[in-house]
């Protein structure tokens, strides 16, 4: 299967600062990347879908100005949590489809964000 | 909307014990169903899938059967190993993946 490298794996930041999370496709191009968030003891929730060269598509209830997604190249998608607050503390994970017809998705290893 | 409910963990078993992780879903139509596994420090990996009612997905000794009448997709393994320790996610797909909360499995010697 395909390979997605996500980093950092964990980050602690102060309230009011911004944090950037990167997901790189290491083997072949990724025109689409999915971004998920997981709160403790809750499901992975799809936040947005990034598309290379165009605006991301956000799920209902996700603030576009707070969670900035950039997909400027075919190998890199980034999620920036702006003006982070403690309630943004969560586990963020990216995923790309590599065989959508057969439901093949590759996931990054996730980023644990803690805002203090 | 679509939702997936799976049993809370952690589940702790001795090696060679029988494993069942329950998963039920709510969705309109006929979604595809999946089990993903996440080993420590790694990304989620597809473990098995079933795309229609009565299909049985299987991989690495794990099995799950798509039961439409009970809207369930329970994960089973006859004899677990320490190396099976991981977090297991049940998921369904219609136009996007919807996940359960994940169940942590710990297998001890």
mmCIF file with all atom_site columns, C-alpha atoms in Angstrom:
data_model
loop_
_atom_site.group_PDB
_atom_site.id
_atom_site.type_symbol
_atom_site.label_atom_id
_atom_site.label_alt_id
_atom_site.label_comp_id
_atom_site.label_asym_id
_atom_site.label_entity_id
_atom_site.label_seq_id
_atom_site.pdbx_PDB_ins_code
_atom_site.Cartn_x
_atom_site.Cartn_y
_atom_site.Cartn_z
_atom_site.occupancy
_atom_site.B_iso_or_equiv
_atom_site.pdbx_formal_charge
_atom_site.auth_seq_id
_atom_site.auth_comp_id
_atom_site.auth_asym_id
_atom_site.auth_atom_id
_atom_site.pdbx_PDB_model_num
ATOM 1   C CA . UNK A 1 1   ? 0.000   0.000   0.000  1.00 0.00 ? 1   UNK A CA 1
ATOM 2   C CA . UNK A 1 2   ? 0.835   3.671   -0.099 1.00 0.00 ? 2   UNK A CA 1
ATOM 3   C CA . UNK A 1 3   ? 2.836   5.523   2.547  1.00 0.00 ? 3   UNK A CA 1
ATOM 4   C CA . UNK A 1 4   ? 1.909   8.736   4.333  1.00 0.00 ? 4   UNK A CA 1
ATOM 5   C CA . UNK A 1 5   ? 4.346   10.456  6.673  1.00 0.00 ? 5   UNK A CA 1
ATOM 6   C CA . UNK A 1 6   ? 2.767   12.725  9.278  1.00 0.00 ? 6   UNK A CA 1
ATOM 7   C CA . UNK A 1 7   ? 4.612   14.968  11.700 1.00 0.00 ? 7   UNK A CA 1
ATOM 8   C CA . UNK A 1 8   ? 5.010   16.016  14.340 1.00 0.00 ? 8   UNK A CA 1
ATOM 9   C CA . UNK A 1 9   ? 3.744   12.982  16.206 1.00 0.00 ? 9   UNK A CA 1
ATOM 10  C CA . UNK A 1 10  ? 3.072   15.112  19.222 1.00 0.00 ? 10  UNK A CA 1
ATOM 11  C CA . UNK A 1 11  ? 3.205   18.800  20.045 1.00 0.00 ? 11  UNK A CA 1
ATOM 12  C CA . UNK A 1 12  ? 2.538   20.993  23.053 1.00 0.00 ? 12  UNK A CA 1
ATOM 13  C CA . UNK A 1 13  ? 1.815   24.654  22.456 1.00 0.00 ? 13  UNK A CA 1
ATOM 14  C CA . UNK A 1 14  ? 0.639   27.670  24.383 1.00 0.00 ? 14  UNK A CA 1
ATOM 15  C CA . UNK A 1 15  ? -2.840  29.114  24.007 1.00 0.00 ? 15  UNK A CA 1
ATOM 16  C CA . UNK A 1 16  ? -3.010  31.684  21.240 1.00 0.00 ? 16  UNK A CA 1
ATOM 17  C CA . UNK A 1 17  ? -0.212  30.234  19.155 1.00 0.00 ? 17  UNK A CA 1
ATOM 18  C CA . UNK A 1 18  ? -0.529  28.370  15.861 1.00 0.00 ? 18  UNK A CA 1
ATOM 19  C CA . UNK A 1 19  ? 0.563   24.849  15.091 1.00 0.00 ? 19  UNK A CA 1
ATOM 20  C CA . UNK A 1 20  ? 1.212   23.317  11.682 1.00 0.00 ? 20  UNK A CA 1
ATOM 21  C CA . UNK A 1 21  ? 0.818   19.600  11.014 1.00 0.00 ? 21  UNK A CA 1
ATOM 22  C CA . UNK A 1 22  ? 2.249   18.114  7.824  1.00 0.00 ? 22  UNK A CA 1
ATOM 23  C CA . UNK A 1 23  ? 1.321   15.053  5.855  1.00 0.00 ? 23  UNK A CA 1
ATOM 24  C CA . UNK A 1 24  ? 3.561   13.910  3.042  1.00 0.00 ? 24  UNK A CA 1
ATOM 25  C CA . UNK A 1 25  ? 2.868   11.293  0.460  1.00 0.00 ? 25  UNK A CA 1
ATOM 26  C CA . UNK A 1 26  ? 6.138   9.394   0.155  1.00 0.00 ? 26  UNK A CA 1
ATOM 27  C CA . UNK A 1 27  ? 5.424   7.178   -2.791 1.00 0.00 ? 27  UNK A CA 1
ATOM 28  C CA . UNK A 1 28  ? 3.019   8.555   -5.324 1.00 0.00 ? 28  UNK A CA 1
ATOM 29  C CA . UNK A 1 29  ? 1.035   11.720  -5.766 1.00 0.00 ? 29  UNK A CA 1
ATOM 30  C CA . UNK A 1 30  ? -1.856  12.625  -3.530 1.00 0.00 ? 30  UNK A CA 1
ATOM 31  C CA . UNK A 1 31  ? -4.399  14.887  -5.165 1.00 0.00 ? 31  UNK A CA 1
ATOM 32  C CA . UNK A 1 32  ? -6.713  14.391  -2.186 1.00 0.00 ? 32  UNK A CA 1
ATOM 33  C CA . UNK A 1 33  ? -6.013  14.211  1.537  1.00 0.00 ? 33  UNK A CA 1
ATOM 34  C CA . UNK A 1 34  ? -8.523  13.717  4.354  1.00 0.00 ? 34  UNK A CA 1
ATOM 35  C CA . UNK A 1 35  ? -8.040  15.272  7.780  1.00 0.00 ? 35  UNK A CA 1
ATOM 36  C CA . UNK A 1 36  ? -9.616  13.716  10.874 1.00 0.00 ? 36  UNK A CA 1
ATOM 37  C CA . UNK A 1 37  ? -9.781  14.658  14.534 1.00 0.00 ? 37  UNK A CA 1
ATOM 38  C CA . UNK A 1 38  ? -10.355 12.358  17.469 1.00 0.00 ? 38  UNK A CA 1
ATOM 39  C CA . UNK A 1 39  ? -11.290 13.485  20.962 1.00 0.00 ? 39  UNK A CA 1
ATOM 40  C CA . UNK A 1 40  ? -10.712 11.084  23.855 1.00 0.00 ? 40  UNK A CA 1
ATOM 41  C CA . UNK A 1 41  ? -13.116 8.168   23.778 1.00 0.00 ? 41  UNK A CA 1
ATOM 42  C CA . UNK A 1 42  ? -14.816 9.486   20.661 1.00 0.00 ? 42  UNK A CA 1
ATOM 43  C CA . UNK A 1 43  ? -14.788 8.560   16.997 1.00 0.00 ? 43  UNK A CA 1
ATOM 44  C CA . UNK A 1 44  ? -12.404 9.835   14.353 1.00 0.00 ? 44  UNK A CA 1
ATOM 45  C CA . UNK A 1 45  ? -14.365 12.699  12.820 1.00 0.00 ? 45  UNK A CA 1
ATOM 46  C CA . UNK A 1 46  ? -13.712 13.879  9.294  1.00 0.00 ? 46  UNK A CA 1
ATOM 47  C CA . UNK A 1 47  ? -12.827 17.571  9.442  1.00 0.00 ? 47  UNK A CA 1
ATOM 48  C CA . UNK A 1 48  ? -12.054 18.406  5.854  1.00 0.00 ? 48  UNK A CA 1
ATOM 49  C CA . UNK A 1 49  ? -10.900 17.149  2.496  1.00 0.00 ? 49  UNK A CA 1
ATOM 50  C CA . UNK A 1 50  ? -7.975  18.924  0.891  1.00 0.00 ? 50  UNK A CA 1
ATOM 51  C CA . UNK A 1 51  ? -7.536  18.977  -2.862 1.00 0.00 ? 51  UNK A CA 1
ATOM 52  C CA . UNK A 1 52  ? -4.313  19.888  -4.605 1.00 0.00 ? 52  UNK A CA 1
ATOM 53  C CA . UNK A 1 53  ? -4.555  23.306  -6.224 1.00 0.00 ? 53  UNK A CA 1
ATOM 54  C CA . UNK A 1 54  ? -8.007  24.184  -4.940 1.00 0.00 ? 54  UNK A CA 1
ATOM 55  C CA . UNK A 1 55  ? -9.804  25.082  -1.748 1.00 0.00 ? 55  UNK A CA 1
ATOM 56  C CA . UNK A 1 56  ? -10.412 22.469  0.892  1.00 0.00 ? 56  UNK A CA 1
ATOM 57  C CA . UNK A 1 57  ? -13.898 21.165  1.562  1.00 0.00 ? 57  UNK A CA 1
ATOM 58  C CA . UNK A 1 58  ? -14.849 21.428  5.228  1.00 0.00 ? 58  UNK A CA 1
ATOM 59  C CA . UNK A 1 59  ? -17.377 19.303  7.069  1.00 0.00 ? 59  UNK A CA 1
ATOM 60  C CA . UNK A 1 60  ? -20.314 20.992  8.739  1.00 0.00 ? 60  UNK A CA 1
ATOM 61  C CA . UNK A 1 61  ? -19.380 22.637  11.998 1.00 0.00 ? 61  UNK A CA 1
ATOM 62  C CA . UNK A 1 62  ? -15.633 22.885  11.289 1.00 0.00 ? 62  UNK A CA 1
ATOM 63  C CA . UNK A 1 63  ? -14.280 26.436  11.339 1.00 0.00 ? 63  UNK A CA 1
ATOM 64  C CA . UNK A 1 64  ? -12.412 27.200  8.132  1.00 0.00 ? 64  UNK A CA 1
ATOM 65  C CA . UNK A 1 65  ? -10.539 30.147  9.595  1.00 0.00 ? 65  UNK A CA 1
ATOM 66  C CA . UNK A 1 66  ? -9.353  28.158  12.567 1.00 0.00 ? 66  UNK A CA 1
ATOM 67  C CA . UNK A 1 67  ? -8.237  25.025  10.754 1.00 0.00 ? 67  UNK A CA 1
ATOM 68  C CA . UNK A 1 68  ? -6.337  26.192  7.703  1.00 0.00 ? 68  UNK A CA 1
ATOM 69  C CA . UNK A 1 69  ? -5.622  23.525  5.138  1.00 0.00 ? 69  UNK A CA 1
ATOM 70  C CA . UNK A 1 70  ? -3.105  23.928  2.367  1.00 0.00 ? 70  UNK A CA 1
ATOM 71  C CA . UNK A 1 71  ? -2.456  21.414  -0.377 1.00 0.00 ? 71  UNK A CA 1
ATOM 72  C CA . UNK A 1 72  ? -0.008  23.274  -2.534 1.00 0.00 ? 72  UNK A CA 1
ATOM 73  C CA . UNK A 1 73  ? 1.758   20.279  -4.028 1.00 0.00 ? 73  UNK A CA 1
ATOM 74  C CA . UNK A 1 74  ? 0.948   16.717  -4.964 1.00 0.00 ? 74  UNK A CA 1
ATOM 75  C CA . UNK A 1 75  ? 3.020   15.367  -2.100 1.00 0.00 ? 75  UNK A CA 1
ATOM 76  C CA . UNK A 1 76  ? 2.245   17.704  0.791  1.00 0.00 ? 76  UNK A CA 1
ATOM 77  C CA . UNK A 1 77  ? -0.898  18.708  2.662  1.00 0.00 ? 77  UNK A CA 1
ATOM 78  C CA . UNK A 1 78  ? -0.785  20.797  5.829  1.00 0.00 ? 78  UNK A CA 1
ATOM 79  C CA . UNK A 1 79  ? -3.253  21.552  8.598  1.00 0.00 ? 79  UNK A CA 1
ATOM 80  C CA . UNK A 1 80  ? -2.634  24.684  10.667 1.00 0.00 ? 80  UNK A CA 1
ATOM 81  C CA . UNK A 1 81  ? -4.508  25.143  13.913 1.00 0.00 ? 81  UNK A CA 1
ATOM 82  C CA . UNK A 1 82  ? -4.601  28.903  14.371 1.00 0.00 ? 82  UNK A CA 1
ATOM 83  C CA . UNK A 1 83  ? -4.882  30.689  17.713 1.00 0.00 ? 83  UNK A CA 1
ATOM 84  C CA . UNK A 1 84  ? -5.050  27.362  19.471 1.00 0.00 ? 84  UNK A CA 1
ATOM 85  C CA . UNK A 1 85  ? -7.064  26.934  22.657 1.00 0.00 ? 85  UNK A CA 1
ATOM 86  C CA . UNK A 1 86  ? -7.141  24.062  25.158 1.00 0.00 ? 86  UNK A CA 1
ATOM 87  C CA . UNK A 1 87  ? -10.364 22.759  23.595 1.00 0.00 ? 87  UNK A CA 1
ATOM 88  C CA . UNK A 1 88  ? -8.402  22.178  20.360 1.00 0.00 ? 88  UNK A CA 1
ATOM 89  C CA . UNK A 1 89  ? -6.325  19.573  22.165 1.00 0.00 ? 89  UNK A CA 1
ATOM 90  C CA . UNK A 1 90  ? -6.971  16.395  20.254 1.00 0.00 ? 90  UNK A CA 1
ATOM 91  C CA . UNK A 1 91  ? -5.521  13.695  18.027 1.00 0.00 ? 91  UNK A CA 1
ATOM 92  C CA . UNK A 1 92  ? -5.283  14.747  14.374 1.00 0.00 ? 92  UNK A CA 1
ATOM 93  C CA . UNK A 1 93  ? -4.733  12.219  11.603 1.00 0.00 ? 93  UNK A CA 1
ATOM 94  C CA . UNK A 1 94  ? -4.494  12.473  7.836  1.00 0.00 ? 94  UNK A CA 1
ATOM 95  C CA . UNK A 1 95  ? -5.393  9.946   5.194  1.00 0.00 ? 95  UNK A CA 1
ATOM 96  C CA . UNK A 1 96  ? -5.154  9.637   1.467  1.00 0.00 ? 96  UNK A CA 1
ATOM 97  C CA . UNK A 1 97  ? -6.959  7.316   -0.908 1.00 0.00 ? 97  UNK A CA 1
ATOM 98  C CA . UNK A 1 98  ? -4.702  5.027   -2.881 1.00 0.00 ? 98  UNK A CA 1
ATOM 99  C CA . UNK A 1 99  ? -7.284  2.624   -4.221 1.00 0.00 ? 99  UNK A CA 1
ATOM 100 C CA . UNK A 1 100 ? -10.620 4.364   -3.832 1.00 0.00 ? 100 UNK A CA 1
ATOM 101 C CA . UNK A 1 101 ? -12.422 1.814   -5.993 1.00 0.00 ? 101 UNK A CA 1
ATOM 102 C CA . UNK A 1 102 ? -11.571 -0.875  -3.468 1.00 0.00 ? 102 UNK A CA 1
ATOM 103 C CA . UNK A 1 103 ? -11.811 1.367   -0.429 1.00 0.00 ? 103 UNK A CA 1
ATOM 104 C CA . UNK A 1 104 ? -8.080  1.555   0.093  1.00 0.00 ? 104 UNK A CA 1
ATOM 105 C CA . UNK A 1 105 ? -7.012  4.451   2.294  1.00 0.00 ? 105 UNK A CA 1
ATOM 106 C CA . UNK A 1 106 ? -3.599  5.050   3.833  1.00 0.00 ? 106 UNK A CA 1
ATOM 107 C CA . UNK A 1 107 ? -3.349  6.836   7.157  1.00 0.00 ? 107 UNK A CA 1
ATOM 108 C CA . UNK A 1 108 ? -0.627  8.873   8.785  1.00 0.00 ? 108 UNK A CA 1
ATOM 109 C CA . UNK A 1 109 ? 0.470   7.958   12.294 1.00 0.00 ? 109 UNK A CA 1
ATOM 110 C CA . UNK A 1 110 ? -1.352  10.927  13.795 1.00 0.00 ? 110 UNK A CA 1
ATOM 111 C CA . UNK A 1 111 ? -0.435  14.032  15.787 1.00 0.00 ? 111 UNK A CA 1
ATOM 112 C CA . UNK A 1 112 ? -1.287  14.468  19.444 1.00 0.00 ? 112 UNK A CA 1
ATOM 113 C CA . UNK A 1 113 ? -1.845  18.193  20.061 1.00 0.00 ? 113 UNK A CA 1
ATOM 114 C CA . UNK A 1 114 ? -1.947  19.529  23.609 1.00 0.00 ? 114 UNK A CA 1
ATOM 115 C CA . UNK A 1 115 ? -2.703  23.217  24.121 1.00 0.00 ? 115 UNK A CA 1
ATOM 116 C CA . UNK A 1 116 ? -1.787  24.594  27.535 1.00 0.00 ? 116 UNK A CA 1
ATOM 117 C CA . UNK B 2 1   ? -26.755 10.411  9.968  1.00 0.00 ? 1   UNK B CA 1
ATOM 118 C CA . UNK B 2 2   ? -24.407 7.471   9.764  1.00 0.00 ? 2   UNK B CA 1
ATOM 119 C CA . UNK B 2 3   ? -22.836 6.222   12.978 1.00 0.00 ? 3   UNK B CA 1
ATOM 120 C CA . UNK B 2 4   ? -20.768 3.332   14.297 1.00 0.00 ? 4   UNK B CA 1
ATOM 121 C CA . UNK B 2 5   ? -20.837 2.036   17.850 1.00 0.00 ? 5   UNK B CA 1
ATOM 122 C CA . UNK B 2 6   ? -18.172 -0.291  19.161 1.00 0.00 ? 6   UNK B CA 1
ATOM 123 C CA . UNK B 2 7   ? -17.425 -1.649  22.586 1.00 0.00 ? 7   UNK B CA 1
ATOM 124 C CA . UNK B 2 8   ? -15.277 0.403   24.898 1.00 0.00 ? 8   UNK B CA 1
ATOM 125 C CA . UNK B 2 9   ? -11.900 -0.829  25.905 1.00 0.00 ? 9   UNK B CA 1
ATOM 126 C CA . UNK B 2 10  ? -9.428  -1.603  26.943 1.00 0.00 ? 10  UNK B CA 1
ATOM 127 C CA . UNK B 2 11  ? -9.925  -5.294  26.394 1.00 0.00 ? 11  UNK B CA 1
ATOM 128 C CA . UNK B 2 12  ? -7.272  -7.370  28.123 1.00 0.00 ? 12  UNK B CA 1
ATOM 129 C CA . UNK B 2 13  ? -6.820  -11.019 27.168 1.00 0.00 ? 13  UNK B CA 1
ATOM 130 C CA . UNK B 2 14  ? -4.320  -13.770 27.731 1.00 0.00 ? 14  UNK B CA 1
ATOM 131 C CA . UNK B 2 15  ? -2.467  -15.134 24.738 1.00 0.00 ? 15  UNK B CA 1
ATOM 132 C CA . UNK B 2 16  ? -4.460  -17.784 22.825 1.00 0.00 ? 16  UNK B CA 1
ATOM 133 C CA . UNK B 2 17  ? -7.770  -16.507 24.170 1.00 0.00 ? 17  UNK B CA 1
ATOM 134 C CA . UNK B 2 18  ? -10.787 -15.948 21.927 1.00 0.00 ? 18  UNK B CA 1
ATOM 135 C CA . UNK B 2 19  ? -11.458 -12.357 20.900 1.00 0.00 ? 19  UNK B CA 1
ATOM 136 C CA . UNK B 2 20  ? -14.719 -10.625 20.082 1.00 0.00 ? 20  UNK B CA 1
ATOM 137 C CA . UNK B 2 21  ? -15.021 -6.879  19.592 1.00 0.00 ? 21  UNK B CA 1
ATOM 138 C CA . UNK B 2 22  ? -18.602 -5.833  18.997 1.00 0.00 ? 22  UNK B CA 1
ATOM 139 C CA . UNK B 2 23  ? -19.532 -3.279  16.351 1.00 0.00 ? 23  UNK B CA 1
ATOM 140 C CA . UNK B 2 24  ? -22.979 -2.084  15.294 1.00 0.00 ? 24  UNK B CA 1
ATOM 141 C CA . UNK B 2 25  ? -23.852 0.586   12.794 1.00 0.00 ? 25  UNK B CA 1
ATOM 142 C CA . UNK B 2 26  ? -26.631 2.933   11.778 1.00 0.00 ? 26  UNK B CA 1
ATOM 143 C CA . UNK B 2 27  ? -26.851 3.930   8.138  1.00 0.00 ? 27  UNK B CA 1
ATOM 144 C CA . UNK B 2 28  ? -29.316 4.173   5.318  1.00 0.00 ? 28  UNK B CA 1
ATOM 145 C CA . UNK B 2 29  ? -28.819 1.948   2.329  1.00 0.00 ? 29  UNK B CA 1
ATOM 146 C CA . UNK B 2 30  ? -26.048 -0.598  2.110  1.00 0.00 ? 30  UNK B CA 1
ATOM 147 C CA . UNK B 2 31  ? -22.727 0.742   3.336  1.00 0.00 ? 31  UNK B CA 1
ATOM 148 C CA . UNK B 2 32  ? -19.441 -1.086  3.104  1.00 0.00 ? 32  UNK B CA 1
ATOM 149 C CA . UNK B 2 33  ? -17.995 -2.098  6.458  1.00 0.00 ? 33  UNK B CA 1
ATOM 150 C CA . UNK B 2 34  ? -14.389 -2.169  7.618  1.00 0.00 ? 34  UNK B CA 1
ATOM 151 C CA . UNK B 2 35  ? -12.099 -2.975  10.475 1.00 0.00 ? 35  UNK B CA 1
ATOM 152 C CA . UNK B 2 36  ? -8.925  -0.907  10.762 1.00 0.00 ? 36  UNK B CA 1
ATOM 153 C CA . UNK B 2 37  ? -6.049  -1.593  13.159 1.00 0.00 ? 37  UNK B CA 1
ATOM 154 C CA . UNK B 2 38  ? -3.559  0.863   14.588 1.00 0.00 ? 38  UNK B CA 1
ATOM 155 C CA . UNK B 2 39  ? -0.380  -0.544  16.096 1.00 0.00 ? 39  UNK B CA 1
ATOM 156 C CA . UNK B 2 40  ? 1.561   1.684   18.516 1.00 0.00 ? 40  UNK B CA 1
ATOM 157 C CA . UNK B 2 41  ? 3.256   4.548   16.707 1.00 0.00 ? 41  UNK B CA 1
ATOM 158 C CA . UNK B 2 42  ? 1.826   3.651   13.314 1.00 0.00 ? 42  UNK B CA 1
ATOM 159 C CA . UNK B 2 43  ? -1.021  4.782   11.079 1.00 0.00 ? 43  UNK B CA 1
ATOM 160 C CA . UNK B 2 44  ? -4.333  3.004   10.694 1.00 0.00 ? 44  UNK B CA 1
ATOM 161 C CA . UNK B 2 45  ? -4.186  -0.048  8.437  1.00 0.00 ? 45  UNK B CA 1
ATOM 162 C CA . UNK B 2 46  ? -7.078  -1.785  6.772  1.00 0.00 ? 46  UNK B CA 1
ATOM 163 C CA . UNK B 2 47  ? -7.540  -5.156  8.470  1.00 0.00 ? 47  UNK B CA 1
ATOM 164 C CA . UNK B 2 48  ? -10.572 -6.490  6.601  1.00 0.00 ? 48  UNK B CA 1
ATOM 165 C CA . UNK B 2 49  ? -13.683 -5.369  4.801  1.00 0.00 ? 49  UNK B CA 1
ATOM 166 C CA . UNK B 2 50  ? -17.102 -6.543  3.605  1.00 0.00 ? 50  UNK B CA 1
ATOM 167 C CA . UNK B 2 51  ? -19.079 -4.794  0.924  1.00 0.00 ? 51  UNK B CA 1
ATOM 168 C CA . UNK B 2 52  ? -22.477 -6.516  1.070  1.00 0.00 ? 52  UNK B CA 1
ATOM 169 C CA . UNK B 2 53  ? -24.751 -8.391  3.410  1.00 0.00 ? 53  UNK B CA 1
ATOM 170 C CA . UNK B 2 54  ? -23.551 -11.840 4.535  1.00 0.00 ? 54  UNK B CA 1
ATOM 171 C CA . UNK B 2 55  ? -20.036 -11.177 3.217  1.00 0.00 ? 55  UNK B CA 1
ATOM 172 C CA . UNK B 2 56  ? -17.274 -12.357 5.526  1.00 0.00 ? 56  UNK B CA 1
ATOM 173 C CA . UNK B 2 57  ? -14.055 -10.400 5.624  1.00 0.00 ? 57  UNK B CA 1
ATOM 174 C CA . UNK B 2 58  ? -10.960 -12.155 6.894  1.00 0.00 ? 58  UNK B CA 1
ATOM 175 C CA . UNK B 2 59  ? -7.278  -11.421 7.334  1.00 0.00 ? 59  UNK B CA 1
ATOM 176 C CA . UNK B 2 60  ? -4.476  -12.551 9.673  1.00 0.00 ? 60  UNK B CA 1
ATOM 177 C CA . UNK B 2 61  ? -6.862  -14.899 11.495 1.00 0.00 ? 61  UNK B CA 1
ATOM 178 C CA . UNK B 2 62  ? -9.415  -12.153 12.123 1.00 0.00 ? 62  UNK B CA 1
ATOM 179 C CA . UNK B 2 63  ? -12.941 -12.466 10.748 1.00 0.00 ? 63  UNK B CA 1
ATOM 180 C CA . UNK B 2 64  ? -16.078 -10.338 10.632 1.00 0.00 ? 64  UNK B CA 1
ATOM 181 C CA . UNK B 2 65  ? -19.427 -11.015 8.973  1.00 0.00 ? 65  UNK B CA 1
ATOM 182 C CA . UNK B 2 66  ? -21.698 -8.307  7.592  1.00 0.00 ? 66  UNK B CA 1
ATOM 183 C CA . UNK B 2 67  ? -25.040 -8.916  9.323  1.00 0.00 ? 67  UNK B CA 1
ATOM 184 C CA . UNK B 2 68  ? -27.691 -6.652  7.897  1.00 0.00 ? 68  UNK B CA 1
ATOM 185 C CA . UNK B 2 69  ? -30.491 -8.023  10.074 1.00 0.00 ? 69  UNK B CA 1
ATOM 186 C CA . UNK B 2 70  ? -28.651 -7.034  13.240 1.00 0.00 ? 70  UNK B CA 1
ATOM 187 C CA . UNK B 2 71  ? -26.658 -4.154  11.646 1.00 0.00 ? 71  UNK B CA 1
ATOM 188 C CA . UNK B 2 72  ? -23.507 -5.629  13.085 1.00 0.00 ? 72  UNK B CA 1
ATOM 189 C CA . UNK B 2 73  ? -19.946 -6.384  12.012 1.00 0.00 ? 73  UNK B CA 1
ATOM 190 C CA . UNK B 2 74  ? -18.327 -8.012  15.039 1.00 0.00 ? 74  UNK B CA 1
ATOM 191 C CA . UNK B 2 75  ? -14.599 -8.744  14.892 1.00 0.00 ? 75  UNK B CA 1
ATOM 192 C CA . UNK B 2 76  ? -13.443 -12.198 16.028 1.00 0.00 ? 76  UNK B CA 1
ATOM 193 C CA . UNK B 2 77  ? -10.213 -14.116 16.321 1.00 0.00 ? 77  UNK B CA 1
ATOM 194 C CA . UNK B 2 78  ? -9.908  -17.624 17.655 1.00 0.00 ? 78  UNK B CA 1
ATOM 195 C CA . UNK B 2 79  ? -6.502  -17.292 19.319 1.00 0.00 ? 79  UNK B CA 1
ATOM 196 C CA . UNK B 2 80  ? -4.923  -13.916 19.946 1.00 0.00 ? 80  UNK B CA 1
ATOM 197 C CA . UNK B 2 81  ? -1.209  -13.238 20.187 1.00 0.00 ? 81  UNK B CA 1
ATOM 198 C CA . UNK B 2 82  ? 0.751   -10.564 22.008 1.00 0.00 ? 82  UNK B CA 1
ATOM 199 C CA . UNK B 2 83  ? 1.479   -9.027  18.603 1.00 0.00 ? 83  UNK B CA 1
ATOM 200 C CA . UNK B 2 84  ? -2.246  -8.365  18.144 1.00 0.00 ? 84  UNK B CA 1
ATOM 201 C CA . UNK B 2 85  ? -2.130  -5.680  20.833 1.00 0.00 ? 85  UNK B CA 1
ATOM 202 C CA . UNK B 2 86  ? -3.378  -2.541  19.101 1.00 0.00 ? 86  UNK B CA 1
ATOM 203 C CA . UNK B 2 87  ? -6.377  -0.266  18.736 1.00 0.00 ? 87  UNK B CA 1
ATOM 204 C CA . UNK B 2 88  ? -9.123  -1.582  16.470 1.00 0.00 ? 88  UNK B CA 1
ATOM 205 C CA . UNK B 2 89  ? -11.560 0.712   14.652 1.00 0.00 ? 89  UNK B CA 1
ATOM 206 C CA . UNK B 2 90  ? -14.824 -0.319  13.062 1.00 0.00 ? 90  UNK B CA 1
ATOM 207 C CA . UNK B 2 91  ? -15.925 1.899   10.177 1.00 0.00 ? 91  UNK B CA 1
ATOM 208 C CA . UNK B 2 92  ? -18.511 2.197   7.460  1.00 0.00 ? 92  UNK B CA 1
ATOM 209 C CA . UNK B 2 93  ? -18.330 3.882   4.090  1.00 0.00 ? 93  UNK B CA 1
ATOM 210 C CA . UNK B 2 94  ? -20.979 5.402   1.890  1.00 0.00 ? 94  UNK B CA 1
ATOM 211 C CA . UNK B 2 95  ? -19.537 8.619   0.514  1.00 0.00 ? 95  UNK B CA 1
ATOM 212 C CA . UNK B 2 96  ? -16.955 8.930   3.307  1.00 0.00 ? 96  UNK B CA 1
ATOM 213 C CA . UNK B 2 97  ? -15.530 6.863   6.128  1.00 0.00 ? 97  UNK B CA 1
ATOM 214 C CA . UNK B 2 98  ? -17.381 6.999   9.458  1.00 0.00 ? 98  UNK B CA 1
ATOM 215 C CA . UNK B 2 99  ? -15.461 5.490   12.371 1.00 0.00 ? 99  UNK B CA 1
ATOM 216 C CA . UNK B 2 100 ? -16.301 4.032   15.737 1.00 0.00 ? 100 UNK B CA 1
ATOM 217 C CA . UNK B 2 101 ? -14.428 5.180   18.825 1.00 0.00 ? 101 UNK B CA 1
ATOM 218 C CA . UNK B 2 102 ? -11.816 2.447   18.666 1.00 0.00 ? 102 UNK B CA 1
ATOM 219 C CA . UNK B 2 103 ? -11.195 -0.427  21.069 1.00 0.00 ? 103 UNK B CA 1
ATOM 220 C CA . UNK B 2 104 ? -7.801  -0.969  22.617 1.00 0.00 ? 104 UNK B CA 1
ATOM 221 C CA . UNK B 2 105 ? -6.760  -4.605  22.843 1.00 0.00 ? 105 UNK B CA 1
ATOM 222 C CA . UNK B 2 106 ? -4.003  -5.717  25.199 1.00 0.00 ? 106 UNK B CA 1
ATOM 223 C CA . UNK B 2 107 ? -2.806  -9.295  24.959 1.00 0.00 ? 107 UNK B CA 1
ATOM 224 C CA . UNK B 2 108 ? -0.657  -10.599 27.789 1.00 0.00 ? 108 UNK B CA 1
ATOM 225 C CA . UNK B 2 109 ? 1.499   -13.718 28.093 1.00 0.00 ? 109 UNK B CA 1
#
